[in-house]
GROMACS .gro file of C-alpha atoms in nm:
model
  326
    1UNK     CA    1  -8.823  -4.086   8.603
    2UNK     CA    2  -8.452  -4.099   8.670
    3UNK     CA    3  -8.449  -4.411   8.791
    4UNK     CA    4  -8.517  -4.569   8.480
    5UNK     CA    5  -8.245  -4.606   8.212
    6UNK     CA    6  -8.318  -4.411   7.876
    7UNK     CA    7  -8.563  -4.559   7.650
    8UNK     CA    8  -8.455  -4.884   7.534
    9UNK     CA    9  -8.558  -4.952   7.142
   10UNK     CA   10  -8.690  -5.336   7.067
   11UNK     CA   11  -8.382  -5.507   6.868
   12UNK     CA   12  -8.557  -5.808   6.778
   13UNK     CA   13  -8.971  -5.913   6.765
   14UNK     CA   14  -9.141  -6.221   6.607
   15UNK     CA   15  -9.412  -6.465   6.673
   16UNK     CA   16  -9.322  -6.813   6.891
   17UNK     CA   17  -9.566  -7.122   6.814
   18UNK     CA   18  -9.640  -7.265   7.133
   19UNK     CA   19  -9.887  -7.517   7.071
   20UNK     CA   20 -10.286  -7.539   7.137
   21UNK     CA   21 -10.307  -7.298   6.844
   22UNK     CA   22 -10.164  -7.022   7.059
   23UNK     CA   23  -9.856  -6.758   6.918
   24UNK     CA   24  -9.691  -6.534   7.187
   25UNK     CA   25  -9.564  -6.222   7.037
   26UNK     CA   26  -9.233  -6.146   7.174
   27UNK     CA   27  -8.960  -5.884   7.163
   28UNK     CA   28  -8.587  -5.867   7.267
   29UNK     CA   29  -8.386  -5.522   7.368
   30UNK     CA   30  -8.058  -5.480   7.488
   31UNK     CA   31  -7.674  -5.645   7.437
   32UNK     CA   32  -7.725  -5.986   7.256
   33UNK     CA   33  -7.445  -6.115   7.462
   34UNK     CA   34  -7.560  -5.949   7.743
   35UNK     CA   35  -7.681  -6.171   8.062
   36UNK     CA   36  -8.059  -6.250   7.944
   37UNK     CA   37  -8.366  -6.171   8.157
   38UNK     CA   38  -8.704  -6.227   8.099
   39UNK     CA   39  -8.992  -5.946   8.228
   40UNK     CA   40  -9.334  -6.106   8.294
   41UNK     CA   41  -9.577  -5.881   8.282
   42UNK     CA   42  -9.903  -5.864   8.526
   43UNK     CA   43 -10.207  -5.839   8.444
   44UNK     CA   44 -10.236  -6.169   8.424
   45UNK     CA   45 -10.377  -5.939   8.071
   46UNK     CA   46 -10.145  -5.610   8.111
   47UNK     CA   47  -9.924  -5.702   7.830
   48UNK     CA   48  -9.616  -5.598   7.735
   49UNK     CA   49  -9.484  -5.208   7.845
   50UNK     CA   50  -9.203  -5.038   7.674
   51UNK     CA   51  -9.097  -4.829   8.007
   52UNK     CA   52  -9.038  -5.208   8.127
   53UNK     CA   53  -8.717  -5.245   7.951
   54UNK     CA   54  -8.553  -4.929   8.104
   55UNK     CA   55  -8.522  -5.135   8.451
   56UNK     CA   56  -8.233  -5.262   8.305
   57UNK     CA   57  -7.859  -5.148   8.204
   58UNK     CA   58  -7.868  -5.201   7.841
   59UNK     CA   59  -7.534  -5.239   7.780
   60UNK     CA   60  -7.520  -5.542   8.088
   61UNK     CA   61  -7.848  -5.694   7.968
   62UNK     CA   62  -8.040  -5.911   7.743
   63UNK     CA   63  -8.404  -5.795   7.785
   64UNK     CA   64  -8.653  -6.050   7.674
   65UNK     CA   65  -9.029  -6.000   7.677
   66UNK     CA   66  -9.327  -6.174   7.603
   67UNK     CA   67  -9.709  -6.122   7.605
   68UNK     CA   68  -9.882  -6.391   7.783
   69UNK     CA   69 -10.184  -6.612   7.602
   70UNK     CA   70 -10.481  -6.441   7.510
   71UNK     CA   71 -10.277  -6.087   7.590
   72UNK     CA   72 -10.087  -5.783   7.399
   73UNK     CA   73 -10.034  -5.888   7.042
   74UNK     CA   74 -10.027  -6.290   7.113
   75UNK     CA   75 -10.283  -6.482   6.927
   76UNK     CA   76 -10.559  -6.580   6.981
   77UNK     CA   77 -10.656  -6.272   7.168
   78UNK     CA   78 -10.905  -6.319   7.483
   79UNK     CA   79 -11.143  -6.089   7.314
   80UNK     CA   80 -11.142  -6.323   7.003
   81UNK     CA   81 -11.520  -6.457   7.033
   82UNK     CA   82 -11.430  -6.828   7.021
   83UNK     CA   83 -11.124  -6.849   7.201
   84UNK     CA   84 -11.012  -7.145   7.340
   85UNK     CA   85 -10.997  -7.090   7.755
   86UNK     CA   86 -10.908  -7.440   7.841
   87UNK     CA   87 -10.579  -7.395   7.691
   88UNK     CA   88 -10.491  -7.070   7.889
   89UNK     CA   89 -10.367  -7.155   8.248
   90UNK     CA   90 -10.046  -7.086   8.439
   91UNK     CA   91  -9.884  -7.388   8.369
   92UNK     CA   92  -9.968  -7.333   7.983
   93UNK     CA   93  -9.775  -7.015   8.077
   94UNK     CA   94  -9.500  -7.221   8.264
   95UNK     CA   95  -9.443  -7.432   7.951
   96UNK     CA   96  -9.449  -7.136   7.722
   97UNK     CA   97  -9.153  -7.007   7.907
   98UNK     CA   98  -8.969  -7.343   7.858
   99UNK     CA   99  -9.051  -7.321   7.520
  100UNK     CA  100  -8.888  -6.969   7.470
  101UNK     CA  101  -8.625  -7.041   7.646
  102UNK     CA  102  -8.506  -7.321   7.475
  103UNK     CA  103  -8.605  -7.136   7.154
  104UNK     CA  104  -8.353  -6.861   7.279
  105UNK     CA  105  -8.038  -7.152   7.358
  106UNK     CA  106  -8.077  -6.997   7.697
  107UNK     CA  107  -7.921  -7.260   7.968
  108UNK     CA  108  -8.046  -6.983   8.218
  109UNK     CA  109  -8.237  -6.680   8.259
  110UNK     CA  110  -8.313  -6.414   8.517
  111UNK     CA  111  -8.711  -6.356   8.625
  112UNK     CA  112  -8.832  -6.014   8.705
  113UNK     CA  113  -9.175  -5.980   8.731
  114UNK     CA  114  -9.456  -5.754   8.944
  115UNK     CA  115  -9.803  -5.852   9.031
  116UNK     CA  116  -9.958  -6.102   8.849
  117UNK     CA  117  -9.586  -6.155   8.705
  118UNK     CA  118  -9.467  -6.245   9.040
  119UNK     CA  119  -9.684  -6.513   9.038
  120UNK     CA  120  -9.563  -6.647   8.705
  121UNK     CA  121  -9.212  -6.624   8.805
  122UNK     CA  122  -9.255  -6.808   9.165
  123UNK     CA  123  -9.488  -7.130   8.955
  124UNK     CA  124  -9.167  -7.061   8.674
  125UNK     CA  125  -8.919  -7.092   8.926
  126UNK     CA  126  -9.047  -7.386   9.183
  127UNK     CA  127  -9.071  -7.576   8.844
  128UNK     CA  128  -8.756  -7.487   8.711
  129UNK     CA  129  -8.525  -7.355   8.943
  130UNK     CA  130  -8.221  -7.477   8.762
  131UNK     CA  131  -8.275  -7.269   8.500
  132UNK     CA  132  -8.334  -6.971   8.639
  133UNK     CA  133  -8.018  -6.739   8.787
  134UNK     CA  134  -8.162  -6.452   9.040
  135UNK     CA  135  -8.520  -6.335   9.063
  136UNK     CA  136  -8.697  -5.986   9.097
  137UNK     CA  137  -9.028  -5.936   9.267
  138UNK     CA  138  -9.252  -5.685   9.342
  139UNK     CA  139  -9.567  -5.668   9.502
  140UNK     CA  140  -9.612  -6.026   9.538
  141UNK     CA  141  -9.927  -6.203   9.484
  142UNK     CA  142  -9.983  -6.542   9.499
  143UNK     CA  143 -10.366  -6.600   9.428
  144UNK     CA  144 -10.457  -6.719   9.830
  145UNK     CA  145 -10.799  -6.727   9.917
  146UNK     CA  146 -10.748  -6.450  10.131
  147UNK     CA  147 -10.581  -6.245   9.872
  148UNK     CA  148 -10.831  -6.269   9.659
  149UNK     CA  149 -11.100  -6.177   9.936
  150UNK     CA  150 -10.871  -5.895  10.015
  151UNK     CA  151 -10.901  -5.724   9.687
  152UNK     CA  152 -11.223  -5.862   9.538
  153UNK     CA  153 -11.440  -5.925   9.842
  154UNK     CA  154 -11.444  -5.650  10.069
  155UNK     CA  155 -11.112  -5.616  10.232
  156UNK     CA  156 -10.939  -5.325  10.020
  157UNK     CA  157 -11.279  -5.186  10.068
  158UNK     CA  158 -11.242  -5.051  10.389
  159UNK     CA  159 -10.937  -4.839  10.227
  160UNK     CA  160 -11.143  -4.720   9.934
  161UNK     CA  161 -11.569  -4.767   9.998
  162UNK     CA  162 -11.663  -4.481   9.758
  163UNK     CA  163 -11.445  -4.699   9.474
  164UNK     CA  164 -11.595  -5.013   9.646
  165UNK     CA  165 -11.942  -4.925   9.575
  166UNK     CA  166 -11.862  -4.835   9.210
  167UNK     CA  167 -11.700  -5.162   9.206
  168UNK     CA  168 -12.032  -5.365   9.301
  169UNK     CA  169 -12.294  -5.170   9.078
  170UNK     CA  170 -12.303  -5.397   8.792
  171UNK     CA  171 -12.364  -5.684   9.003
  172UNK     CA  172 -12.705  -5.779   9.119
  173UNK     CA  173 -12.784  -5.735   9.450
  174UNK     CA  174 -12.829  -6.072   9.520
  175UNK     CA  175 -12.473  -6.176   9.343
  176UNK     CA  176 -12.257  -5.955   9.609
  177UNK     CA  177 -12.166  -6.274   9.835
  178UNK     CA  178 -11.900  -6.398   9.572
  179UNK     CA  179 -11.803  -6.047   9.334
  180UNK     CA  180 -11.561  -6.309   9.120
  181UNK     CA  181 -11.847  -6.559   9.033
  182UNK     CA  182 -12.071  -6.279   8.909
  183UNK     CA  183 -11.849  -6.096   8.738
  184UNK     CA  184 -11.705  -6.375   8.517
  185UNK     CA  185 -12.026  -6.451   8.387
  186UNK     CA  186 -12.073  -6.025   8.296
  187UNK     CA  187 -11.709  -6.038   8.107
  188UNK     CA  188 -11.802  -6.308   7.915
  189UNK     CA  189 -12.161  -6.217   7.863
  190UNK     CA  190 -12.267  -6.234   7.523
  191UNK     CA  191 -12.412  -5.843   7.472
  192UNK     CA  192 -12.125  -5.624   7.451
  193UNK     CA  193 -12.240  -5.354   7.615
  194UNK     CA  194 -12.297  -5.578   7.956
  195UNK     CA  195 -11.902  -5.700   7.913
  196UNK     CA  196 -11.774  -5.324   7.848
  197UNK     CA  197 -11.994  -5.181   8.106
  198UNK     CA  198 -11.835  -5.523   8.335
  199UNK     CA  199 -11.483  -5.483   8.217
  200UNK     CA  200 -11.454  -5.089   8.263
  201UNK     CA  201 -11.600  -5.143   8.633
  202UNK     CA  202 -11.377  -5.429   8.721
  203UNK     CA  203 -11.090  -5.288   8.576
  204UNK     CA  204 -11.099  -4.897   8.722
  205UNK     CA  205 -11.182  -5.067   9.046
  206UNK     CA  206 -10.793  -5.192   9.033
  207UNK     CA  207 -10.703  -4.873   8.865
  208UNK     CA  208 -10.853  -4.685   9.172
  209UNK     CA  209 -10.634  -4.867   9.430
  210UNK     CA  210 -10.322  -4.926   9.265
  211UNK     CA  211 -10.158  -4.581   9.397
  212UNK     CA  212 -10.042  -4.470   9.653
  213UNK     CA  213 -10.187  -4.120   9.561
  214UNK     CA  214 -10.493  -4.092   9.321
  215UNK     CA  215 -10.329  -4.105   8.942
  216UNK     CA  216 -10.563  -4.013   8.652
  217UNK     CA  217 -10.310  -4.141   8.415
  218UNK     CA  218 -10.370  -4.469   8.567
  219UNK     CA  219 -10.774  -4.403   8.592
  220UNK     CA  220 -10.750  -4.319   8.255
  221UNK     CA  221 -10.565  -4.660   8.099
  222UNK     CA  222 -10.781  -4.910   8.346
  223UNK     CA  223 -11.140  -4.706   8.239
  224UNK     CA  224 -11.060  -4.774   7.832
  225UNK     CA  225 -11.240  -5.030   7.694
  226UNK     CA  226 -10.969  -5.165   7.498
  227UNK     CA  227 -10.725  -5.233   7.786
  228UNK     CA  228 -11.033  -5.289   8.059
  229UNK     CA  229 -11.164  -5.606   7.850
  230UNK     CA  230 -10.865  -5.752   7.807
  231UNK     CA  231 -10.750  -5.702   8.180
  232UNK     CA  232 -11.073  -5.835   8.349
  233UNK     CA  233 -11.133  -6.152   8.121
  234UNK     CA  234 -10.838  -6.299   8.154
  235UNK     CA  235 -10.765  -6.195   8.555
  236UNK     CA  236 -11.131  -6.359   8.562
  237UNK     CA  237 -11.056  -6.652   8.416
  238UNK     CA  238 -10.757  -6.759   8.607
  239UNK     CA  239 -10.860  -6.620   8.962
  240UNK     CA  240 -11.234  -6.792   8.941
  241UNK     CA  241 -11.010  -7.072   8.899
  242UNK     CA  242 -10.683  -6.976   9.176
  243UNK     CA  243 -10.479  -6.948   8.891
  244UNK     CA  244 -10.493  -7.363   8.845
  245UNK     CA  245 -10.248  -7.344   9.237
  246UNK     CA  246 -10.331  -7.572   9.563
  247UNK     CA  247 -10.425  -7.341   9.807
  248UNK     CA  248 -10.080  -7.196   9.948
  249UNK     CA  249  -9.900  -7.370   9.701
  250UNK     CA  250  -9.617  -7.089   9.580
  251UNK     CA  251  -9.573  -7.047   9.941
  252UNK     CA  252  -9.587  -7.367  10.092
  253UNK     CA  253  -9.304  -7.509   9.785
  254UNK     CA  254  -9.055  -7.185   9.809
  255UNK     CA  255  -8.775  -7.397   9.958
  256UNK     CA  256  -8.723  -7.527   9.608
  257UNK     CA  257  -8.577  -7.172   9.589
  258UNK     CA  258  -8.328  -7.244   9.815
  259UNK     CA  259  -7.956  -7.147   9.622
  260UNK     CA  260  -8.158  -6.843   9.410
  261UNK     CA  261  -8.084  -6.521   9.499
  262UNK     CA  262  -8.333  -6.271   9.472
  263UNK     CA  263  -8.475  -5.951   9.576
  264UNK     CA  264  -8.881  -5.849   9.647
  265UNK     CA  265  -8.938  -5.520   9.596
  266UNK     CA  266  -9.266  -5.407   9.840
  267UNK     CA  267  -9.473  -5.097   9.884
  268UNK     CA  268  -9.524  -5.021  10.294
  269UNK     CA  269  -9.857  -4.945  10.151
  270UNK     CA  270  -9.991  -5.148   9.886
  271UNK     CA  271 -10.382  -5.190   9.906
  272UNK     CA  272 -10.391  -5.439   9.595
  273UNK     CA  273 -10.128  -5.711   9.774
  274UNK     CA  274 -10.044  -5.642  10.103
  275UNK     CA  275  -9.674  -5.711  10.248
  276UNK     CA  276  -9.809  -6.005  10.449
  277UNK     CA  277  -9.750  -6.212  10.152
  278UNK     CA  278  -9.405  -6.092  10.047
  279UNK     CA  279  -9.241  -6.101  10.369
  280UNK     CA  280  -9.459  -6.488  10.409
  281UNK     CA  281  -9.227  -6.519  10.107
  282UNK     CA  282  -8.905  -6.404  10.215
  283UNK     CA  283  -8.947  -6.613  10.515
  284UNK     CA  284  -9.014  -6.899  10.321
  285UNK     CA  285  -8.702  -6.852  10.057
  286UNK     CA  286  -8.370  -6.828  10.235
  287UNK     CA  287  -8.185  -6.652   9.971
  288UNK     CA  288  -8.447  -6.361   9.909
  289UNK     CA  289  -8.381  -6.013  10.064
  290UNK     CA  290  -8.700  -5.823  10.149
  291UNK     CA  291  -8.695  -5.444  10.026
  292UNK     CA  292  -8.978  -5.283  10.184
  293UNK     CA  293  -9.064  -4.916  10.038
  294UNK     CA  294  -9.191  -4.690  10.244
  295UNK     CA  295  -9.396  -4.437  10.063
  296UNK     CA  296  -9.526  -4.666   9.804
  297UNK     CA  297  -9.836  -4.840   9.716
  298UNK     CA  298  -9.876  -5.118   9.457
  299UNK     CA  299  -9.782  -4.887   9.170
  300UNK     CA  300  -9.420  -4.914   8.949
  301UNK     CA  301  -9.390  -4.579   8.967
  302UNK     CA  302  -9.495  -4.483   9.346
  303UNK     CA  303  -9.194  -4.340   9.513
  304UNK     CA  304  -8.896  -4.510   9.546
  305UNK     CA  305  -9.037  -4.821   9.380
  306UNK     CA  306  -8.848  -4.741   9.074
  307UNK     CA  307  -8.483  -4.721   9.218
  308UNK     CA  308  -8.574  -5.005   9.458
  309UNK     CA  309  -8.576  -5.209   9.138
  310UNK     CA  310  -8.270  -5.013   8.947
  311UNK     CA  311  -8.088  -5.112   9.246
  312UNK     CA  312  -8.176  -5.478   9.214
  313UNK     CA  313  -8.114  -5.540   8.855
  314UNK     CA  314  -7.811  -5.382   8.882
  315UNK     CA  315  -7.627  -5.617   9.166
  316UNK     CA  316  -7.743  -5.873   8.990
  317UNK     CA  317  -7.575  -5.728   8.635
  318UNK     CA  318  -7.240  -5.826   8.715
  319UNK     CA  319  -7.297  -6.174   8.904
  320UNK     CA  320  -7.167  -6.519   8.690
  321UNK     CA  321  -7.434  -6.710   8.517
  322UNK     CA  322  -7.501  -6.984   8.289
  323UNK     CA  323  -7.663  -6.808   7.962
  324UNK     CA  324  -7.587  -6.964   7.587
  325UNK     CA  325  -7.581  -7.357   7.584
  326UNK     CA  326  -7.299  -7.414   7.430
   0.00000   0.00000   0.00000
């Protein structure tokens, strides 16, 4: 992976208190004096990745991360029997943000975030877009309808009907109509063995069609247990509820990026979120630059999706911003 820089060690970790009874565990790499950016991770249950940090120049950058409620090693943990769901949404997410950046004496921060992460960064962003200095996106997704129905009801499907069927197994047959519904009552379902046998299908499912080309490395991460209940709980809970969004909302408000430069990163080929939505996106946000990447999928590491995103961070490395209130 030359695209990546070298592997990045973790300078500084600790525990934030962000209210509701919720901790994010978070973790800071890089030049302290370096201009600060903050990775989001997808998911919304992925947690945080070390190969993450090596997007970034070390010696340019201050590389915060964070694991989201309910994910990684924030607490409580979405497996955690009696955890409290009502305080997990985006905008809890939103406000966490706030809450580390002012922890941090940030004035401003970069956002660079994939996936699920995009969305964080666009609801971060159209809330606070003072605060933030450039964004990075890739494969954008911002919980549509028809997004959803793409992936989860039977439009990826046509791309992958052997994984589809899979996919649909655990659900009675009279449940197919609406996949999400069904399947948020299996994750949460109080025998264990219905949840795992849930989780594992939901999550390979995503694992299946992430690639451009068939992975087992990715097969093998989605199908554990471990990272599958995690990953299908929480995506559960926020997409049975559009991720707490109007319909079209992240869309429909990107003009209050107008003055942020960023760049969206898209694979010509990505079956999990299709370019309709990223270049609806760069249409929408007048200072975005749409790089589309030709022999890629939804995957990081797809080809060219990795230097597509060196390239990004580093214009931006060198470009004034407003970091340490003074």
């Amino acid at each position: 992976m030359d695209d990546l820089y070298p592997p990045i060690h973790v300078r500084a970790e600790g525990m934030l208190d962000v209210g509701d009874g919720h901790w994010i565990y978070c973790q800071e790499a890089g030049n302290p004096d370096g201009k600060p950016v903050v990775v989001l991770h997808g998911g919304p249950g992925s947690g945080i990745s070390p190969m993450a940090r090596r997007h970034f120049d070390p010696e340019a950058y201050r590389i915060i991360l964070f694991d989201q409620r309910g994910a990684g090693r924030s607490t409580p943990h979405i497996g955690t029997p009696d955890v409290d769901l009502p305080a997990n949404t985006l905008w809890h997410l939103v406000s966490d943000m706030e809450k580390l950046r002012e922890r941090l004496n940030l004035e401003q921060w970069q956002l660079f975030g994939g996936s699920w992460g995009a969305t964080l960064a666009l609801a971060y962003a159209e809330t606070h877009p003072s605060r933030v200095s450039e964004i990075i996106l890739r494969g954008v997704f911002t919980v549509r309808r028809g997004e959803l129905d793409w992936i989860y009801n039977g439009g990826a499907a046509n791309l992958f009907p052997h994984e589809w069927e899979a996919f649909l197994a655990p659900i009675p047959e009279d449940r197919r109509d609406d996949p999400l519904s069904a399947y948020r009552e299996l994750v949460y379902h109080p025998d264990r063995a219905i949840r795992e046998r849930a989780a594992i299908a939901w999550s390979t499912w995503e694992g299946a069609i992430v690639c451009l080309r068939p992975d087992p490395a990715f097969h093998n991460q989605y199908a554990s247990p471990e990272f599958a209940v995690t990953f299908a709980r929480l995506a559960l809970h926020y997409f049975c509820h559009g991720a707490w969004l109007e319909e079209g909302q992240l869309i429909r408000e990107a003009g209050k990026l107008a003055g942020i430069p960023g760049v969206i990163v898209q694979g010509r080929y990505d079956a999990v979120c299709p370019p309709t939505t990223a270049y609806e996106l760069h249409r929408a946000w007048p200072d975005s630059k749409l790089e589309l990447v030709e022999a890629a999928g939804h995957a990081v590491t797809d080809p060219g999706m990795l230097a597509a995103l060196r390239d990004a961070t580093d214009s931006f490395r060198r470009m004034p911003y407003r970091g340490i209130i003074t």
